[in-house]
Short mmCIF file of C-alpha atoms in Angstrom, two decimals:
data_model
loop_
_atom_site.label_atom_id
_atom_site.label_comp_id
_atom_site.label_asym_id
_atom_site.label_seq_id
_atom_site.Cartn_x
_atom_site.Cartn_y
_atom_site.Cartn_z
CA MET J 1476 -185.51 317.71 -168.18
CA CYS J 1477 -185.84 321.60 -168.27
CA THR J 1478 -188.79 323.21 -170.09
CA PRO J 1479 -188.84 326.34 -172.08
CA HIS J 1480 -188.88 329.46 -169.93
CA ALA J 1481 -191.80 331.69 -170.50
CA THR J 1482 -190.80 335.12 -171.91
CA GLY J 1483 -193.18 337.74 -172.37
CA ALA J 1484 -159.74 348.14 -194.35
CA GLU J 1485 -156.92 346.75 -196.49
CA THR J 1486 -157.62 344.22 -199.32
CA PRO J 1487 -158.28 340.87 -197.64
CA PRO J 1488 -155.56 338.19 -198.26
CA THR J 1489 -156.67 335.00 -200.19
CA LEU J 1490 -157.70 332.51 -197.69
CA HIS J 1491 -155.43 329.39 -197.15
CA PRO J 1492 -157.40 326.12 -197.23
CA ASP J 1493 -155.30 324.75 -194.34
CA THR J 1494 -156.02 327.50 -191.84
CA ALA J 1495 -157.12 324.96 -189.31
CA GLN J 1496 -157.32 321.21 -189.76
CA PRO J 1497 -160.06 319.32 -187.91
CA SER J 1498 -158.29 317.23 -184.97
CA ALA J 1499 -160.78 316.61 -182.39
CA ARG J 1500 -159.76 313.20 -182.25
CA THR J 1501 -156.16 314.00 -181.75
CA GLN J 1502 -154.86 314.20 -178.16
CA PHE J 1503 -154.94 317.73 -176.91
CA ILE J 1504 -151.75 319.42 -175.86
CA ARG J 1505 -151.62 321.42 -172.62
CA PRO J 1506 -149.08 324.26 -172.64
CA PRO J 1507 -146.77 324.46 -169.54
CA TYR J 1508 -148.14 326.71 -166.88
CA LEU J 1509 -146.02 329.70 -166.25
CA ARG J 1510 -143.32 330.21 -163.46
CA PRO J 1511 -141.89 333.23 -161.80
CA GLY J 1512 -139.40 334.77 -164.31
CA ASP J 1513 -141.26 333.69 -167.50
CA THR J 1514 -142.00 336.03 -170.14
CA VAL J 1515 -145.42 336.83 -171.72
CA GLY J 1516 -145.58 338.41 -175.05
CA ILE J 1517 -148.36 340.95 -175.68
CA VAL J 1518 -149.74 341.68 -179.09
CA THR J 1519 -152.75 343.44 -180.50
CA PRO J 1520 -154.38 341.32 -183.35
CA ALA J 1521 -157.36 343.48 -183.80
CA ARG J 1522 -158.47 347.09 -183.02
CA LYS J 1523 -155.80 349.52 -182.30
CA LEU J 1524 -155.31 350.85 -178.67
CA SER J 1525 -156.89 353.97 -177.48
CA GLU J 1526 -154.74 357.02 -176.75
CA LYS J 1527 -155.10 356.51 -173.08
CA ALA J 1528 -153.95 352.87 -173.01
CA ASP J 1529 -151.12 352.72 -170.43
CA THR J 1530 -148.66 349.97 -171.49
CA ALA J 1531 -146.17 351.00 -168.83
CA LYS J 1532 -148.88 350.16 -166.14
CA VAL J 1533 -149.52 346.89 -167.75
CA ARG J 1534 -145.97 346.01 -167.72
CA GLU J 1535 -146.04 346.81 -163.92
CA ARG J 1536 -148.96 344.65 -163.46
CA PHE J 1537 -147.60 341.50 -164.89
CA GLU J 1538 -144.21 342.33 -163.24
CA SER J 1539 -145.90 342.41 -160.00
CA TRP J 1540 -146.92 338.70 -160.68
CA GLY J 1541 -143.35 337.79 -161.16
CA LEU J 1542 -143.57 337.76 -164.89
CA LYS J 1543 -141.51 339.47 -167.50
CA VAL J 1544 -143.20 341.32 -170.59
CA LYS J 1545 -142.38 341.70 -174.12
CA PHE J 1546 -144.59 343.98 -176.42
CA GLY J 1547 -144.86 343.34 -180.06
CA PRO J 1548 -143.50 346.15 -182.40
CA HIS J 1549 -147.19 347.02 -183.51
CA THR J 1550 -148.84 346.58 -180.16
CA ALA J 1551 -149.47 350.31 -179.81
CA ASP J 1552 -149.61 351.04 -183.61
CA ARG J 1553 -152.13 353.75 -184.47
CA GLU J 1554 -151.25 354.47 -188.04
CA GLN J 1555 -154.36 352.55 -189.46
CA PRO J 1556 -157.93 353.88 -189.29
CA TYR J 1557 -159.04 350.85 -187.25
CA PHE J 1558 -156.54 348.04 -186.83
CA ALA J 1559 -153.28 348.01 -184.80
CA GLY J 1560 -151.21 347.91 -188.03
CA THR J 1561 -151.73 346.15 -191.30
CA ASP J 1562 -152.88 342.47 -191.33
CA ALA J 1563 -149.29 341.58 -192.30
CA GLN J 1564 -147.81 343.56 -189.46
CA ARG J 1565 -150.25 342.22 -186.82
CA ALA J 1566 -149.78 338.67 -188.07
CA ALA J 1567 -145.82 339.06 -187.95
CA ASP J 1568 -146.21 340.20 -184.32
CA LEU J 1569 -148.31 337.04 -183.44
CA GLN J 1570 -146.12 334.88 -185.29
CA ALA J 1571 -142.89 336.27 -183.70
CA MET J 1572 -144.37 335.63 -180.28
CA ILE J 1573 -145.42 332.15 -181.05
CA ASP J 1574 -141.98 331.35 -182.49
CA ASP J 1575 -139.88 333.00 -179.79
CA PRO J 1576 -138.68 330.24 -177.40
CA GLY J 1577 -138.39 332.73 -174.65
CA VAL J 1578 -142.04 333.69 -174.65
CA LYS J 1579 -144.15 331.40 -172.50
CA ALA J 1580 -147.60 332.92 -173.15
CA VAL J 1581 -149.11 335.13 -175.82
CA VAL J 1582 -151.48 337.71 -174.59
CA SER J 1583 -153.76 339.84 -176.66
CA PHE J 1584 -153.81 343.43 -175.42
CA GLN J 1585 -157.70 343.83 -176.39
CA GLY J 1586 -160.36 342.53 -178.61
CA GLY J 1587 -162.42 344.51 -181.21
CA TYR J 1588 -162.48 342.98 -184.60
CA GLY J 1589 -159.63 341.73 -186.76
CA SER J 1590 -158.22 338.43 -185.42
CA VAL J 1591 -159.84 336.27 -188.22
CA ARG J 1592 -157.99 338.40 -190.76
CA LEU J 1593 -154.74 336.92 -189.38
CA LEU J 1594 -155.43 333.35 -189.88
CA PRO J 1595 -154.41 332.89 -193.31
CA LEU J 1596 -151.06 334.54 -192.54
CA ILE J 1597 -149.94 332.55 -189.43
CA ASP J 1598 -148.91 329.11 -188.59
CA LEU J 1599 -150.46 328.25 -185.38
CA SER J 1600 -149.40 324.49 -185.84
CA ARG J 1601 -146.13 325.72 -184.38
CA LEU J 1602 -147.97 325.71 -180.97
CA ARG J 1603 -148.25 321.89 -181.23
CA GLU J 1604 -144.48 321.60 -181.40
CA HIS J 1605 -143.78 324.26 -178.90
CA PRO J 1606 -146.94 324.95 -176.95
CA LYS J 1607 -147.72 328.02 -174.96
CA TRP J 1608 -150.76 329.78 -173.81
CA VAL J 1609 -152.65 331.95 -176.16
CA VAL J 1610 -154.72 334.41 -173.97
CA GLY J 1611 -157.65 336.76 -174.40
CA PHE J 1612 -161.49 336.71 -174.98
CA SER J 1613 -163.98 338.57 -177.27
CA ASP J 1614 -162.46 338.61 -180.70
CA VAL J 1615 -159.73 336.40 -179.67
CA THR J 1616 -162.43 333.65 -179.69
CA MET J 1617 -161.44 332.99 -183.31
CA LEU J 1618 -158.02 332.03 -182.18
CA HIS J 1619 -159.20 329.84 -179.41
CA LEU J 1620 -161.45 328.08 -181.96
CA ALA J 1621 -158.63 327.64 -184.44
CA LEU J 1622 -156.51 326.20 -181.58
CA GLY J 1623 -159.32 323.92 -180.59
CA ARG J 1624 -159.17 322.50 -184.06
CA LEU J 1625 -155.46 321.95 -183.84
CA GLY J 1626 -155.79 320.38 -180.56
CA VAL J 1627 -153.93 322.95 -178.36
CA GLU J 1628 -155.60 324.35 -175.09
CA SER J 1629 -155.78 328.16 -174.63
CA LEU J 1630 -156.93 330.47 -172.00
CA HIS J 1631 -160.18 332.50 -172.21
CA ALA J 1632 -159.59 335.34 -169.75
CA THR J 1633 -159.33 339.14 -169.23
CA MET J 1634 -156.93 341.05 -171.05
CA PRO J 1635 -154.64 344.04 -170.41
CA GLY J 1636 -156.84 346.44 -172.22
CA LYS J 1637 -159.46 345.62 -169.44
CA PHE J 1638 -157.02 346.16 -166.43
CA ARG J 1639 -157.99 348.93 -164.11
CA PHE J 1640 -155.60 351.11 -162.25
CA GLY J 1641 -155.72 353.33 -159.12
CA SER J 1642 -159.19 354.82 -158.39
CA GLU J 1643 -160.64 352.95 -161.41
CA GLU J 1644 -159.85 349.59 -159.87
CA THR J 1645 -162.77 347.79 -158.47
CA ALA J 1646 -163.18 344.53 -156.35
CA ASP J 1647 -164.63 342.76 -159.57
CA ALA J 1648 -161.62 343.87 -161.73
CA ILE J 1649 -159.35 342.42 -159.17
CA VAL J 1650 -161.14 339.14 -159.45
CA SER J 1651 -160.60 339.22 -163.16
CA ASP J 1652 -156.92 340.07 -162.95
CA GLU J 1653 -156.41 337.35 -160.13
CA ALA J 1654 -158.24 334.81 -162.30
CA LEU J 1655 -155.82 335.41 -165.23
CA ARG J 1656 -152.87 335.37 -162.89
CA SER J 1657 -154.04 332.02 -161.19
CA ALA J 1658 -154.82 330.45 -164.59
CA LEU J 1659 -151.51 331.21 -166.00
CA LEU J 1660 -149.73 329.73 -163.12
CA GLY J 1661 -151.90 326.59 -163.15
CA LEU J 1662 -153.65 327.45 -159.73
CA ARG J 1663 -157.29 327.48 -160.87
CA GLN J 1664 -158.96 324.09 -161.44
CA ARG J 1665 -162.52 324.81 -160.52
CA ILE J 1666 -165.29 327.31 -160.71
CA ASP J 1667 -168.20 327.52 -158.35
CA THR J 1668 -171.34 329.49 -159.30
CA GLY J 1669 -174.51 330.25 -157.14
CA PRO J 1670 -177.97 328.91 -158.06
CA HIS J 1671 -179.89 330.38 -161.13
CA PRO J 1672 -183.56 330.09 -161.79
CA LEU J 1673 -182.87 329.15 -165.45
CA ASN J 1674 -180.25 326.56 -164.57
CA CYS J 1675 -180.90 322.91 -165.79
CA PRO J 1676 -179.66 320.06 -163.43
CA GLY J 1677 -177.43 317.29 -164.30
CA THR J 1678 -173.74 316.30 -164.66
CA ALA J 1679 -171.83 316.03 -167.99
CA ARG J 1680 -168.44 316.05 -169.27
CA GLY J 1681 -166.93 317.20 -172.63
CA ARG J 1682 -164.34 319.38 -174.27
CA LEU J 1683 -164.80 323.16 -173.58
CA THR J 1684 -165.22 325.41 -176.63
CA GLY J 1685 -166.93 328.63 -177.71
CA GLY J 1686 -166.52 332.16 -176.46
CA ASN J 1687 -168.12 335.08 -178.03
CA LEU J 1688 -171.43 333.97 -179.61
CA ALA J 1689 -171.21 336.04 -182.73
CA ILE J 1690 -167.86 334.73 -183.49
CA VAL J 1691 -168.96 331.06 -182.75
CA CYS J 1692 -171.60 331.53 -185.19
CA SER J 1693 -169.57 333.16 -187.75
CA SER J 1694 -166.99 330.10 -187.59
CA LEU J 1695 -169.82 327.69 -188.70
CA GLY J 1696 -168.83 326.31 -192.18
CA THR J 1697 -165.19 327.44 -191.74
CA PRO J 1698 -162.13 325.36 -190.79
CA GLU J 1699 -162.38 326.91 -187.33
CA GLU J 1700 -165.76 325.50 -186.65
CA PRO J 1701 -165.87 323.58 -183.38
CA ASP J 1702 -166.23 319.84 -183.68
CA PHE J 1703 -169.70 319.37 -182.06
CA ASP J 1704 -169.52 315.72 -182.96
CA ALA J 1705 -167.13 315.06 -180.14
CA PRO J 1706 -168.42 315.44 -176.61
CA THR J 1707 -168.60 319.19 -176.28
CA VAL J 1708 -169.41 321.79 -173.53
CA LEU J 1709 -170.34 324.97 -175.20
CA PHE J 1710 -169.56 328.36 -173.46
CA ILE J 1711 -171.24 331.58 -174.81
CA GLU J 1712 -171.08 335.25 -173.96
CA GLU J 1713 -172.00 338.44 -175.82
CA VAL J 1714 -171.88 342.27 -175.75
CA GLY J 1715 -173.64 344.91 -177.50
CA GLU J 1716 -175.95 343.06 -179.72
CA HIS J 1717 -179.58 343.75 -180.33
CA MET J 1718 -181.95 341.24 -178.87
CA TYR J 1719 -183.30 340.15 -182.40
CA ARG J 1720 -179.77 339.45 -183.58
CA LEU J 1721 -179.23 337.37 -180.43
CA ASP J 1722 -182.25 335.50 -181.29
CA ARG J 1723 -181.09 334.95 -184.72
CA MET J 1724 -177.70 333.56 -183.62
CA MET J 1725 -179.41 331.14 -181.33
CA GLN J 1726 -181.65 330.13 -184.21
CA GLN J 1727 -178.51 329.50 -186.12
CA LEU J 1728 -177.01 327.27 -183.53
CA ALA J 1729 -180.34 325.44 -183.17
CA ARG J 1730 -181.25 324.95 -186.80
CA SER J 1731 -177.58 323.76 -187.82
CA GLY J 1732 -177.91 320.95 -185.23
CA LYS J 1733 -175.14 322.18 -182.98
CA LEU J 1734 -177.03 322.85 -179.76
CA ALA J 1735 -178.45 319.41 -179.95
CA LYS J 1736 -174.93 317.74 -179.88
CA CYS J 1737 -173.77 319.74 -176.86
CA LYS J 1738 -173.40 317.79 -173.62
CA ALA J 1739 -173.67 320.84 -171.49
CA ILE J 1740 -173.92 324.62 -171.96
CA LEU J 1741 -172.42 327.61 -169.89
CA VAL J 1742 -173.92 330.85 -170.28
CA GLY J 1743 -171.74 333.97 -169.24
CA HIS J 1744 -172.31 337.66 -169.29
CA PHE J 1745 -174.64 339.15 -171.98
CA SER J 1746 -173.61 342.84 -171.51
CA ASP J 1747 -174.79 346.09 -172.77
CA MET J 1748 -177.50 344.44 -174.92
CA THR J 1749 -179.93 346.81 -176.87
CA GLY J 1750 -183.43 346.70 -178.46
CA GLN J 1751 -185.22 345.10 -175.42
CA LYS J 1752 -188.47 347.44 -175.83
CA HIS J 1753 -188.43 346.78 -179.70
CA PHE J 1754 -188.16 343.08 -179.42
CA GLY J 1755 -190.38 342.78 -176.37
CA ILE J 1756 -188.02 340.68 -174.07
CA THR J 1757 -186.12 342.55 -171.36
CA ASP J 1758 -183.56 339.90 -170.34
CA PRO J 1759 -181.34 338.35 -173.02
CA TYR J 1760 -181.01 335.22 -170.88
CA ASP J 1761 -184.80 334.65 -171.65
CA ILE J 1762 -183.87 334.28 -175.27
CA VAL J 1763 -181.08 331.86 -174.59
CA ALA J 1764 -183.17 329.87 -172.29
CA GLN J 1765 -185.81 329.26 -175.15
CA TYR J 1766 -183.28 327.33 -176.91
CA VAL J 1767 -181.14 325.53 -174.41
CA ARG J 1768 -183.55 324.58 -171.65
CA PRO J 1769 -185.51 322.10 -173.78
CA LEU J 1770 -182.30 320.21 -174.48
CA GLY J 1771 -182.31 318.11 -171.38
CA ILE J 1772 -178.68 318.73 -170.49
CA PRO J 1773 -176.96 320.56 -167.70
CA VAL J 1774 -177.12 324.28 -168.36
CA VAL J 1775 -175.48 327.04 -166.27
CA PHE J 1776 -176.57 330.54 -166.42
CA GLY J 1777 -174.72 333.47 -164.79
CA LEU J 1778 -171.23 332.14 -165.31
CA PRO J 1779 -169.05 335.21 -164.48
CA THR J 1780 -167.12 335.23 -167.70
CA GLY J 1781 -167.47 337.72 -170.54
CA HIS J 1782 -167.48 341.42 -171.30
CA GLU J 1783 -167.87 342.65 -167.67
CA ASP J 1784 -166.08 342.06 -164.33
CA PRO J 1785 -165.69 339.70 -162.65
CA ASN J 1786 -164.33 337.82 -165.83
CA VAL J 1787 -163.23 334.40 -164.62
CA ALA J 1788 -160.75 332.42 -166.79
CA LEU J 1789 -161.64 329.30 -168.73
CA TYR J 1790 -159.16 326.56 -170.08
CA MET J 1791 -160.55 326.35 -173.60
CA GLY J 1792 -160.02 323.03 -175.12
CA ARG J 1793 -159.78 321.15 -171.89
CA GLU J 1794 -162.20 318.28 -170.93
CA VAL J 1795 -164.48 319.74 -168.10
CA THR J 1796 -167.05 318.27 -165.73
CA VAL J 1797 -170.17 320.38 -165.32
CA THR J 1798 -172.37 319.70 -162.32
CA VAL J 1799 -175.57 321.69 -161.85
CA GLY J 1800 -177.75 321.32 -158.74
CA GLU J 1801 -180.16 323.26 -156.48
CA THR J 1802 -177.34 325.11 -154.65
CA GLY J 1803 -175.41 326.15 -157.85
CA ALA J 1804 -173.06 324.54 -160.30
CA VAL J 1805 -169.40 323.54 -160.49
CA ILE J 1806 -167.13 323.52 -163.42
CA GLU J 1807 -164.00 321.33 -162.70
CA PHE J 1808 -161.09 321.49 -165.25
#
């Protein structure tokens, strides 16, 4: 058993009560993997694109993988102060991609904030009838959580807004892109990580949920809250948060009893955190460790997933086996 580590917009629509229905006991549906010639639909459910966003190069990247691309009408909409179109417009783009039988995966161009505002306006249950991969991370966490409640697997992976081209492309960025391609095609079934001093050893199996920590916490008490009563492997990552807010979020997970129900925990990138001097702790992992190491379950620190490269892909909603030992950790999908 591990021990604690020493630390020195527009008017919101009326919410529909059936946005997501608890269905953890329902058999999960796995969308078909993509094949060459399939079409991916790209939408922007949250923040609008920057002026330098290059949709043509994004199209070329997917086409180099043998895939076709269809952009939603408001993908590059910049009329609103923050969002890529109104809630109704963004929801219509997303629903159209979900309903289009020719689209085999729905990819969010980028994150930001705003996906949660679409939940009352869209019918995700159509994905149980005609499953396809919903792809993204960060703000897209809310869609992953909603799909988890509906019993449909989804893909936590890099997004077109994170693609790098030409001189800006790095080796780590290439790893992120390849992880997305491989996951879409069903070629990635295992992740190996090296040892980490904060890891907790053991083996556990459960259904993978989580994503951005702030969004996971914001889902508690809503229809999208993960079903922690089912065997759960929780993944968390974060970006740009003050250290005291990180501690507060971990307090929420702990005091709500959610952490104690987890079978294993995966800790990804915690990027561009602030307030280290003010809070007196330099490494955000030290804060997370205070809450997860006493649980006596396998814990993986340093999973290369989140708001920096490399950003390896995760199949959310899938039962995974987590094995942690002295030489590192293995996550098998």
